[in-house]
Short mmCIF file of N, CA and C in Angstrom, two decimals:
data_model
loop_
_atom_site.label_atom_id
_atom_site.label_comp_id
_atom_site.label_asym_id
_atom_site.label_seq_id
_atom_site.Cartn_x
_atom_site.Cartn_y
_atom_site.Cartn_z
N ASP L 482 -7.95 -9.84 6.18
CA ASP L 482 -7.82 -8.45 6.62
C ASP L 482 -6.40 -7.98 6.42
N LEU L 483 -6.20 -6.90 5.74
CA LEU L 483 -4.87 -6.36 5.43
C LEU L 483 -4.38 -5.35 6.47
N HIS L 484 -5.24 -5.03 7.45
CA HIS L 484 -4.89 -4.00 8.46
C HIS L 484 -3.56 -4.34 9.14
N SER L 485 -2.67 -3.35 9.20
CA SER L 485 -1.35 -3.44 9.83
C SER L 485 -0.31 -4.17 8.97
N PHE L 486 -0.68 -4.63 7.78
CA PHE L 486 0.33 -5.28 6.94
C PHE L 486 1.35 -4.22 6.54
N PRO L 487 2.65 -4.55 6.54
CA PRO L 487 3.63 -3.63 6.04
C PRO L 487 3.49 -3.49 4.52
N THR L 488 3.79 -2.31 4.02
CA THR L 488 3.75 -2.06 2.58
C THR L 488 5.19 -1.89 2.09
N ARG L 489 5.50 -2.55 1.01
CA ARG L 489 6.83 -2.54 0.46
C ARG L 489 6.85 -2.19 -1.00
N ARG L 490 7.91 -1.49 -1.41
CA ARG L 490 8.11 -1.18 -2.85
C ARG L 490 8.56 -2.44 -3.55
N SER L 491 7.91 -2.84 -4.60
CA SER L 491 8.18 -4.15 -5.28
C SER L 491 9.57 -4.23 -5.85
N SER L 492 10.18 -3.11 -6.21
CA SER L 492 11.49 -3.17 -6.86
C SER L 492 12.63 -3.54 -5.90
N ASP L 493 12.52 -3.12 -4.63
CA ASP L 493 13.62 -3.38 -3.68
C ASP L 493 13.16 -3.84 -2.30
N LEU L 494 11.84 -3.99 -2.11
CA LEU L 494 11.21 -4.47 -0.88
C LEU L 494 11.48 -3.57 0.32
N VAL L 495 11.80 -2.33 0.08
CA VAL L 495 11.92 -1.36 1.20
C VAL L 495 10.54 -1.09 1.75
N GLN L 496 10.43 -1.11 3.11
CA GLN L 496 9.13 -0.84 3.72
C GLN L 496 8.82 0.66 3.64
N LEU L 497 7.59 0.96 3.18
CA LEU L 497 7.17 2.33 2.99
C LEU L 497 6.14 2.77 4.02
N GLY L 498 5.49 1.84 4.68
CA GLY L 498 4.46 2.16 5.65
C GLY L 498 3.71 0.94 6.01
N GLU L 499 2.45 1.12 6.48
CA GLU L 499 1.61 -0.04 6.74
C GLU L 499 0.14 0.29 6.42
N VAL L 500 -0.59 -0.73 6.10
CA VAL L 500 -2.01 -0.55 5.76
C VAL L 500 -2.76 -0.17 7.01
N ALA L 501 -3.43 0.98 6.96
CA ALA L 501 -4.25 1.45 8.09
C ALA L 501 -5.70 1.00 7.94
N GLU L 502 -6.13 0.90 6.67
CA GLU L 502 -7.55 0.62 6.43
C GLU L 502 -7.77 0.27 4.99
N VAL L 503 -8.75 -0.57 4.74
CA VAL L 503 -9.23 -0.85 3.37
C VAL L 503 -10.55 -0.14 3.22
N LEU L 504 -10.62 0.75 2.24
CA LEU L 504 -11.82 1.55 2.02
C LEU L 504 -12.58 0.99 0.82
N HIS L 505 -13.84 0.69 0.99
CA HIS L 505 -14.68 0.21 -0.09
C HIS L 505 -15.54 1.38 -0.61
N LEU L 506 -14.96 2.08 -1.57
CA LEU L 506 -15.56 3.27 -2.12
C LEU L 506 -16.44 2.93 -3.31
N PRO L 507 -17.35 3.82 -3.73
CA PRO L 507 -18.25 3.53 -4.84
C PRO L 507 -17.50 3.21 -6.15
N ALA L 508 -16.45 3.94 -6.48
CA ALA L 508 -15.76 3.73 -7.74
C ALA L 508 -14.83 2.54 -7.69
N GLN L 509 -14.08 2.37 -6.58
CA GLN L 509 -13.14 1.27 -6.44
C GLN L 509 -12.66 1.20 -4.99
N ASP L 510 -12.07 0.07 -4.61
CA ASP L 510 -11.49 -0.03 -3.29
C ASP L 510 -10.16 0.72 -3.25
N CYS L 511 -9.85 1.24 -2.08
CA CYS L 511 -8.58 1.96 -1.87
C CYS L 511 -7.95 1.43 -0.61
N LEU L 512 -6.64 1.49 -0.55
CA LEU L 512 -5.89 1.19 0.69
C LEU L 512 -5.47 2.52 1.28
N ALA L 513 -5.78 2.72 2.55
CA ALA L 513 -5.24 3.84 3.32
C ALA L 513 -3.98 3.35 3.94
N VAL L 514 -2.87 4.00 3.59
CA VAL L 514 -1.54 3.55 4.04
C VAL L 514 -0.93 4.68 4.89
N GLU L 515 -0.51 4.29 6.09
CA GLU L 515 0.14 5.23 7.00
C GLU L 515 1.64 5.21 6.68
N THR L 516 2.15 6.40 6.30
CA THR L 516 3.60 6.48 5.96
C THR L 516 4.23 7.53 6.90
N SER L 517 5.51 7.70 6.79
CA SER L 517 6.20 8.70 7.60
C SER L 517 5.78 10.11 7.25
N SER L 518 5.20 10.32 6.05
CA SER L 518 4.76 11.66 5.67
C SER L 518 3.25 11.80 5.79
N GLY L 519 2.57 10.85 6.41
CA GLY L 519 1.14 10.92 6.60
C GLY L 519 0.39 9.82 5.91
N ARG L 520 -0.91 9.90 5.95
CA ARG L 520 -1.78 8.89 5.38
C ARG L 520 -1.95 9.11 3.89
N ARG L 521 -1.79 8.05 3.08
CA ARG L 521 -1.98 8.13 1.63
C ARG L 521 -3.07 7.16 1.21
N LEU L 522 -3.88 7.54 0.27
CA LEU L 522 -4.90 6.65 -0.31
C LEU L 522 -4.38 6.16 -1.66
N VAL L 523 -4.40 4.84 -1.83
CA VAL L 523 -3.91 4.21 -3.05
C VAL L 523 -5.02 3.37 -3.63
N PRO L 524 -5.41 3.59 -4.87
CA PRO L 524 -6.40 2.71 -5.50
C PRO L 524 -5.90 1.25 -5.45
N PHE L 525 -6.77 0.37 -5.06
CA PHE L 525 -6.42 -1.05 -4.92
C PHE L 525 -6.60 -1.74 -6.26
N VAL L 526 -5.67 -1.46 -7.20
CA VAL L 526 -5.67 -2.03 -8.54
C VAL L 526 -4.33 -2.68 -8.80
N SER L 527 -4.30 -3.68 -9.66
CA SER L 527 -3.06 -4.44 -9.87
C SER L 527 -1.91 -3.60 -10.45
N ALA L 528 -2.21 -2.54 -11.16
CA ALA L 528 -1.13 -1.71 -11.71
C ALA L 528 -0.35 -1.01 -10.59
N LEU L 529 -1.00 -0.73 -9.45
CA LEU L 529 -0.36 -0.04 -8.33
C LEU L 529 -0.03 -0.96 -7.17
N VAL L 530 -0.81 -2.03 -7.04
CA VAL L 530 -0.64 -3.03 -5.95
C VAL L 530 -0.51 -4.39 -6.62
N PRO L 531 0.70 -4.69 -7.14
CA PRO L 531 0.86 -5.91 -7.92
C PRO L 531 0.87 -7.23 -7.09
N ARG L 532 1.08 -7.09 -5.79
CA ARG L 532 1.20 -8.33 -4.99
C ARG L 532 0.69 -8.11 -3.56
N VAL L 533 -0.17 -9.01 -3.14
CA VAL L 533 -0.61 -9.11 -1.75
C VAL L 533 -0.30 -10.50 -1.31
N ASP L 534 0.61 -10.62 -0.34
CA ASP L 534 1.07 -11.89 0.17
C ASP L 534 0.48 -12.11 1.55
N LEU L 535 -0.62 -12.84 1.58
CA LEU L 535 -1.32 -13.07 2.86
C LEU L 535 -0.48 -13.93 3.77
N ALA L 536 0.25 -14.90 3.23
CA ALA L 536 1.10 -15.79 4.07
C ALA L 536 2.24 -15.02 4.73
N ALA L 537 2.85 -14.13 4.01
CA ALA L 537 3.95 -13.32 4.54
C ALA L 537 3.43 -12.09 5.30
N GLY L 538 2.15 -11.76 5.07
CA GLY L 538 1.56 -10.62 5.76
C GLY L 538 2.10 -9.30 5.25
N GLU L 539 2.23 -9.14 3.91
CA GLU L 539 2.72 -7.89 3.38
C GLU L 539 2.03 -7.57 2.03
N VAL L 540 2.06 -6.26 1.70
CA VAL L 540 1.52 -5.76 0.46
C VAL L 540 2.62 -5.07 -0.29
N GLN L 541 2.78 -5.40 -1.58
CA GLN L 541 3.80 -4.77 -2.40
C GLN L 541 3.15 -3.75 -3.36
N PHE L 542 3.79 -2.61 -3.44
CA PHE L 542 3.34 -1.51 -4.31
C PHE L 542 4.30 -1.33 -5.47
N ALA L 543 3.73 -0.96 -6.60
CA ALA L 543 4.55 -0.64 -7.78
C ALA L 543 5.49 0.52 -7.47
N ASP L 544 6.61 0.56 -8.15
CA ASP L 544 7.58 1.63 -7.93
C ASP L 544 7.18 2.83 -8.77
N VAL L 545 6.23 3.58 -8.22
CA VAL L 545 5.70 4.78 -8.88
C VAL L 545 6.06 5.96 -7.98
N GLY L 546 6.89 6.85 -8.52
CA GLY L 546 7.33 8.00 -7.76
C GLY L 546 6.16 8.82 -7.17
N GLY L 547 6.25 9.13 -5.89
CA GLY L 547 5.24 9.95 -5.25
C GLY L 547 4.00 9.20 -4.80
N LEU L 548 3.96 7.87 -5.05
CA LEU L 548 2.79 7.08 -4.65
C LEU L 548 2.65 7.01 -3.14
N LEU L 549 3.74 6.67 -2.45
CA LEU L 549 3.71 6.58 -1.00
C LEU L 549 4.75 7.48 -0.32
N GLU L 550 5.54 8.14 -1.07
CA GLU L 550 6.51 9.07 -0.48
C GLU L 550 6.52 10.38 -1.25
N GLU L 551 7.01 11.38 -0.61
CA GLU L 551 7.07 12.70 -1.27
C GLU L 551 8.01 12.59 -2.46
N PRO L 552 7.65 13.21 -3.60
CA PRO L 552 8.57 13.18 -4.76
C PRO L 552 9.85 13.88 -4.38
N GLY L 553 10.98 13.27 -4.81
CA GLY L 553 12.26 13.80 -4.44
C GLY L 553 12.94 14.44 -5.57
#
């Protein structure tokens, strides 16, 4: 279960939020991530979620602008 795992950007390991829920949708699974700017849904695919470390209890996300934070 990934619930409450911190989410980190893979390029610098900065924490971006935490997993609120894993959604099993018809097209694909998604992670609902609670961030400082609200809840974001991220497709649970290797291009966007390259690493899930169960031992460390964290999920790493690709460094894609606007994925988990507001574009700056």
